[in-house]
mmCIF file of C-alpha atoms in Angstrom:
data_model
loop_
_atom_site.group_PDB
_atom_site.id
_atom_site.type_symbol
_atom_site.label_atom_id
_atom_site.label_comp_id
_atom_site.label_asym_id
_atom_site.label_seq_id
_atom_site.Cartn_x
_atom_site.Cartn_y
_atom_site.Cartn_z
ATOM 1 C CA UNK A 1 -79.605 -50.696 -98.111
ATOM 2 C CA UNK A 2 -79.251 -51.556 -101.811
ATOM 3 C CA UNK A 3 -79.960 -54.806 -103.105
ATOM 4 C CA UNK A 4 -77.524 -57.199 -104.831
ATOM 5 C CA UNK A 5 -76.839 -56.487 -108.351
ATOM 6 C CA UNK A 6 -78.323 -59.305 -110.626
ATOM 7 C CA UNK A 7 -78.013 -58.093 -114.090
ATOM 8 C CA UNK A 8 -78.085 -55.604 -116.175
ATOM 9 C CA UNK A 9 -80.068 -53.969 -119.134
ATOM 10 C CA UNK A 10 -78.616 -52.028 -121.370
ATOM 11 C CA UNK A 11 -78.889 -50.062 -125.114
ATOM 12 C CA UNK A 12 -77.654 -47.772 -127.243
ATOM 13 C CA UNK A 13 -79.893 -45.409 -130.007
ATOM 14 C CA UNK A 14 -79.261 -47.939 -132.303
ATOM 15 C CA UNK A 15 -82.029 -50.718 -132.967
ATOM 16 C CA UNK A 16 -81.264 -53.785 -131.971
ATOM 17 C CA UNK A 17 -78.530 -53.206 -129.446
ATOM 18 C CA UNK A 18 -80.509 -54.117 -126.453
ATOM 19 C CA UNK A 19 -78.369 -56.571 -124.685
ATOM 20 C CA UNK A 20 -78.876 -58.571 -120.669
ATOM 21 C CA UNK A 21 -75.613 -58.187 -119.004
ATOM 22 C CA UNK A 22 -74.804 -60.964 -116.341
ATOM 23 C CA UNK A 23 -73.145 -59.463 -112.741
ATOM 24 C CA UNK A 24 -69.233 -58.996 -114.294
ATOM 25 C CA UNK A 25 -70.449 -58.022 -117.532
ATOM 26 C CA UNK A 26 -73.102 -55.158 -115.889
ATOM 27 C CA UNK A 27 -70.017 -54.015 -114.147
ATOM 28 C CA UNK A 28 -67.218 -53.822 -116.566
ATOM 29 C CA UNK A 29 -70.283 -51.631 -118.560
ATOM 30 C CA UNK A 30 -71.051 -49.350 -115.987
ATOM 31 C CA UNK A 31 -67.728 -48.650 -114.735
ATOM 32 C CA UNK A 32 -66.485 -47.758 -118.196
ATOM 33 C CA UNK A 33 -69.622 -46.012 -119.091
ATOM 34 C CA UNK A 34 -69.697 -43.892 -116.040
ATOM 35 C CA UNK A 35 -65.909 -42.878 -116.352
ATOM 36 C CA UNK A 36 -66.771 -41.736 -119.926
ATOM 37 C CA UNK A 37 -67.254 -37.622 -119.618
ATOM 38 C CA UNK A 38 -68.629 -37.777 -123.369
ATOM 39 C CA UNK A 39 -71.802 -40.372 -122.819
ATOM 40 C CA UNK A 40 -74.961 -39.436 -120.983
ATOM 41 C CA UNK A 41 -76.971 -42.412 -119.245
ATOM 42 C CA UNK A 42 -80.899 -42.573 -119.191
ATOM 43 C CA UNK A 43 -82.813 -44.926 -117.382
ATOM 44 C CA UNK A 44 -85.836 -45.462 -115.032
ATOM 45 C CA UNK A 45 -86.114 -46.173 -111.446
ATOM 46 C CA UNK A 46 -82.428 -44.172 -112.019
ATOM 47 C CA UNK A 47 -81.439 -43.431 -108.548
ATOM 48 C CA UNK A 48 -82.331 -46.712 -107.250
ATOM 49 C CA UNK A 49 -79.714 -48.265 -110.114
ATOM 50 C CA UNK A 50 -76.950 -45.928 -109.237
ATOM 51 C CA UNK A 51 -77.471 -46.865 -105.739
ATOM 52 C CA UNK A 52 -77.331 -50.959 -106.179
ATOM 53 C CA UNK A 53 -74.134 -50.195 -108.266
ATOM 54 C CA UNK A 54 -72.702 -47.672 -105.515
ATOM 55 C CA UNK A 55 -73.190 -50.296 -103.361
ATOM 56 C CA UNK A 56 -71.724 -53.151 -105.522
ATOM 57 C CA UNK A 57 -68.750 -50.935 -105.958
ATOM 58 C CA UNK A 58 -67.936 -47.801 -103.494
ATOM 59 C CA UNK A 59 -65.071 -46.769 -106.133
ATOM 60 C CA UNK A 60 -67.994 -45.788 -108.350
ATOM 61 C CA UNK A 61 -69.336 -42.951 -105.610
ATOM 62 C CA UNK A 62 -66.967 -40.218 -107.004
ATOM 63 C CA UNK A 63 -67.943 -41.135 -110.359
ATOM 64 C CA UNK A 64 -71.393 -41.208 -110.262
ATOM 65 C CA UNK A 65 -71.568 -37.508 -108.734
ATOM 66 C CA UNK A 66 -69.219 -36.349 -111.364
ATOM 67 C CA UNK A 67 -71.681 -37.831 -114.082
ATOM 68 C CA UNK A 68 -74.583 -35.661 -111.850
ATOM 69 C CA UNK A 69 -72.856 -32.603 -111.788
ATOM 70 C CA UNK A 70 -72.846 -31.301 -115.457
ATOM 71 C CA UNK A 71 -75.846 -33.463 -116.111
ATOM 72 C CA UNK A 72 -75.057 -36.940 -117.949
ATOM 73 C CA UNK A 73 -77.346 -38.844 -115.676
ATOM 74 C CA UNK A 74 -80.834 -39.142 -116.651
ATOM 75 C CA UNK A 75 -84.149 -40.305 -114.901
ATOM 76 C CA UNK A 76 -87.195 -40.855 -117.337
ATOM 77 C CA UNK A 77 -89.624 -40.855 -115.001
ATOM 78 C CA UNK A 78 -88.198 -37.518 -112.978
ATOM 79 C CA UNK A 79 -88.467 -35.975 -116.463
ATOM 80 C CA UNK A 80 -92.215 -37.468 -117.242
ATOM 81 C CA UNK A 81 -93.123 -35.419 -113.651
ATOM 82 C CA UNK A 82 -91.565 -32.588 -114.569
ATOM 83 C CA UNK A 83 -93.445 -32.539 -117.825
ATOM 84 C CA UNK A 84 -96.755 -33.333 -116.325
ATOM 85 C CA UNK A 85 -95.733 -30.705 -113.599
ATOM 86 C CA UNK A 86 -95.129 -27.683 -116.360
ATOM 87 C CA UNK A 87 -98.325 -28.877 -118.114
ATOM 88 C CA UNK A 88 -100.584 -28.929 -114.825
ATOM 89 C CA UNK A 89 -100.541 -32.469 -114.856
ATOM 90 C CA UNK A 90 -98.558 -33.802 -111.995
ATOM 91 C CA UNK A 91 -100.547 -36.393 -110.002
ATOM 92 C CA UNK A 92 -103.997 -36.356 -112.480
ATOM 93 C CA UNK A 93 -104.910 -38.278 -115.657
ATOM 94 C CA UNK A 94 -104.512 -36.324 -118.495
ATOM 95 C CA UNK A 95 -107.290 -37.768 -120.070
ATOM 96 C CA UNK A 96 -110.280 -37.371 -117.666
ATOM 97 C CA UNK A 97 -108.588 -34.790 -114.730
ATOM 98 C CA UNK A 98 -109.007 -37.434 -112.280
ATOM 99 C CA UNK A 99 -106.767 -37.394 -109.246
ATOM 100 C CA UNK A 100 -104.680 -40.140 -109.223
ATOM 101 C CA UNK A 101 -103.961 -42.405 -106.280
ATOM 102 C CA UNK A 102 -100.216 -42.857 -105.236
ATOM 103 C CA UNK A 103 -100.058 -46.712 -106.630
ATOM 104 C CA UNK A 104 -102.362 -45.369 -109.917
ATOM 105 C CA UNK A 105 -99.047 -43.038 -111.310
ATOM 106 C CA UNK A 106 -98.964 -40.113 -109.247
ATOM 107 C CA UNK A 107 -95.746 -40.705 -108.581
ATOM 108 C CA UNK A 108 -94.526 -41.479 -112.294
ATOM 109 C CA UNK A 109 -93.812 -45.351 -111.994
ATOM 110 C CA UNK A 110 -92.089 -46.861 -115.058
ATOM 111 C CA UNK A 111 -95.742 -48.699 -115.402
ATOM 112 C CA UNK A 112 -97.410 -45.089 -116.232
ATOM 113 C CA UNK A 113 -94.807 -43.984 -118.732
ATOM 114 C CA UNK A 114 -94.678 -47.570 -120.880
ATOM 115 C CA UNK A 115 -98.826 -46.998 -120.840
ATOM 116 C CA UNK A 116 -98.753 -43.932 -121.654
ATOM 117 C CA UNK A 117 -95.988 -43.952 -124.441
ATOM 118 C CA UNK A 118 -96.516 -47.324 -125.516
ATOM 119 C CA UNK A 119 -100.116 -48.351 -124.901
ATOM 120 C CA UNK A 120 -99.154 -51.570 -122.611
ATOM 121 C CA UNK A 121 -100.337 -52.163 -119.245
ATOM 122 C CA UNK A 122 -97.513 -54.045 -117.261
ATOM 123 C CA UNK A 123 -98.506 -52.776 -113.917
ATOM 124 C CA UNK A 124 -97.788 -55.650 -111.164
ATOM 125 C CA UNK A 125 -101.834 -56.014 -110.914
ATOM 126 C CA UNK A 126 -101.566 -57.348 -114.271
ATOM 127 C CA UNK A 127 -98.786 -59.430 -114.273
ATOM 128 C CA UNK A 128 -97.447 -59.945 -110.288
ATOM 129 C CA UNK A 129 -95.234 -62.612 -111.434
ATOM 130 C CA UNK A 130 -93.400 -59.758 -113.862
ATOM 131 C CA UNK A 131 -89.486 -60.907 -114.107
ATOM 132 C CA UNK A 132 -88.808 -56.573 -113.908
ATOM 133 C CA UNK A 133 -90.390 -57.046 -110.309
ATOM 134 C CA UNK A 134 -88.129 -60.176 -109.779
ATOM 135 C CA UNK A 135 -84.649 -60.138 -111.039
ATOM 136 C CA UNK A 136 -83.478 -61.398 -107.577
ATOM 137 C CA UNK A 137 -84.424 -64.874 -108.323
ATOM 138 C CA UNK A 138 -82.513 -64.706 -111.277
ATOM 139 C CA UNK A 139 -79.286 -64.392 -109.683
ATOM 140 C CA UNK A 140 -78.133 -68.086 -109.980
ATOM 141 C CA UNK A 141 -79.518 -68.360 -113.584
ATOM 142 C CA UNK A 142 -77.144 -68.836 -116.500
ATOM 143 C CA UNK A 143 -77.247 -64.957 -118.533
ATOM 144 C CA UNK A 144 -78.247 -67.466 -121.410
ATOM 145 C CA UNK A 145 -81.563 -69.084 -119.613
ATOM 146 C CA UNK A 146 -82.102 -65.343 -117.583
ATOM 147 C CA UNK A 147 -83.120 -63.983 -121.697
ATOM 148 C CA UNK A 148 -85.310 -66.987 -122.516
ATOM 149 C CA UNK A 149 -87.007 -66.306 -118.907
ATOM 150 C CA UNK A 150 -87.105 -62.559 -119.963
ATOM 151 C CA UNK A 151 -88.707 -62.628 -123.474
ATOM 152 C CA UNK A 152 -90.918 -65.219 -122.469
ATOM 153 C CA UNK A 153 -92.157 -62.269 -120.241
ATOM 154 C CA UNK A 154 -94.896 -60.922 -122.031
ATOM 155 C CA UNK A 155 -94.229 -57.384 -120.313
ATOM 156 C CA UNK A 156 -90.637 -57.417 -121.893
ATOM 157 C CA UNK A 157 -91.799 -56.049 -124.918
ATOM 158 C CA UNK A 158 -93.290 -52.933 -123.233
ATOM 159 C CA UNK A 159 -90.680 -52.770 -120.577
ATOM 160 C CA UNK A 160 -87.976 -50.282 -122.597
ATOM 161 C CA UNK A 161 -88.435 -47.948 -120.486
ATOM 162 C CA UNK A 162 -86.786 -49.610 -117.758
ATOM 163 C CA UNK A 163 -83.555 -50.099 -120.186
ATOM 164 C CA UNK A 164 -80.296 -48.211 -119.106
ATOM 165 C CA UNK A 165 -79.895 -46.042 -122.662
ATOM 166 C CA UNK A 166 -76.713 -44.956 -123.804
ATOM 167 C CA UNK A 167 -75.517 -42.283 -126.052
ATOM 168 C CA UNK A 168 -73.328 -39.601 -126.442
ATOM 169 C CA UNK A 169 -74.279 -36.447 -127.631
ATOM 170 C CA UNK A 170 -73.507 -35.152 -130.852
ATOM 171 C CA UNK A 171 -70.510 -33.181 -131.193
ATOM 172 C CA UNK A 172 -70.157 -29.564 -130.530
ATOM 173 C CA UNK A 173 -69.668 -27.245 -133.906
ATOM 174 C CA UNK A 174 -67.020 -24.285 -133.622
ATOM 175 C CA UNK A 175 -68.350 -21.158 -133.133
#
């Protein structure tokens, strides 16, 4: 059983477009940006989002597999395992070989990829009070007060991962 959608967190290629969505404003998004056969939708913990808004919204079912079938849904961590798969990697640390230990990353959790791409350690042993571990408390919380909370987060920074990304993909030249 999904959870109860919160929030949402959302941006485009462009710098600076990272924005919190409150509960209406997280659904107006996704239900136009799912509808939209032209934009593709990245984000982590991916399946686990399109479930919580399946489950906000049953209307969305049909759209959500159409966005699956020619590919405009996209998990970062399923693609970080497939990488480390093809290189031999799956499951180890690339630096020493080690094998890793389910909660250590070998199942690509959004804390691997932002220490691995970014250098930040936001694993829940490091911060267990993390707001990215949380959001359910924030459900009462003005969208306003829910950022302060957020930046004051000193995981946020490395947390982009976890961002739903939008874009579209550049247009198709004629043959």
């Amino acid at each position: 059983m999904a959870p109860p959608l919160v929030c949402g967190s959302v941006a485009t290629r462009d710098l600076g477009s990272e924005r919190l969505l409150d509960k209406a404003q997280a659904r107006h998004f996704f239900s136009n940006t799912i509808a939209d056969p032209d934009v593709h939708l990245v984000g982590a913990n991916f399946a686990y989002d399109l479930g919580v808004m399946a489950a906000d919204n049953p209307r969305l079912i049909a759209l959500i597999f159409e966005a699956l079938d020619p590919g405009r849904l996209h998990c970062v961590q399923i693609r970080e395992a497939l990488i480390d798969i093809a290189k031999g990697l799956h499951g180890v640390d690339p630096t020493t070989g080690r094998k890793l230990k389910n909660d250590e990353g070998a199942r690509c959790p959004l804390a691997l990829l932002v220490k691995r791409h970014f250098g930040l350690d936001i694993s829940e042993k490091r911060n267990p009070e993390a707001w990215r571990l949380r959001f359910g408390e924030l459900d009462a919380v003005p969208i306003d007060n829910r950022g302060c909370a957020l930046a004051n987060d000193s995981v946020t920074v490395g947390d982009s991962l976890g961002r739903l990304f939008v874009w579209a993909p550049p247009a198709k030249r004629a043959a």
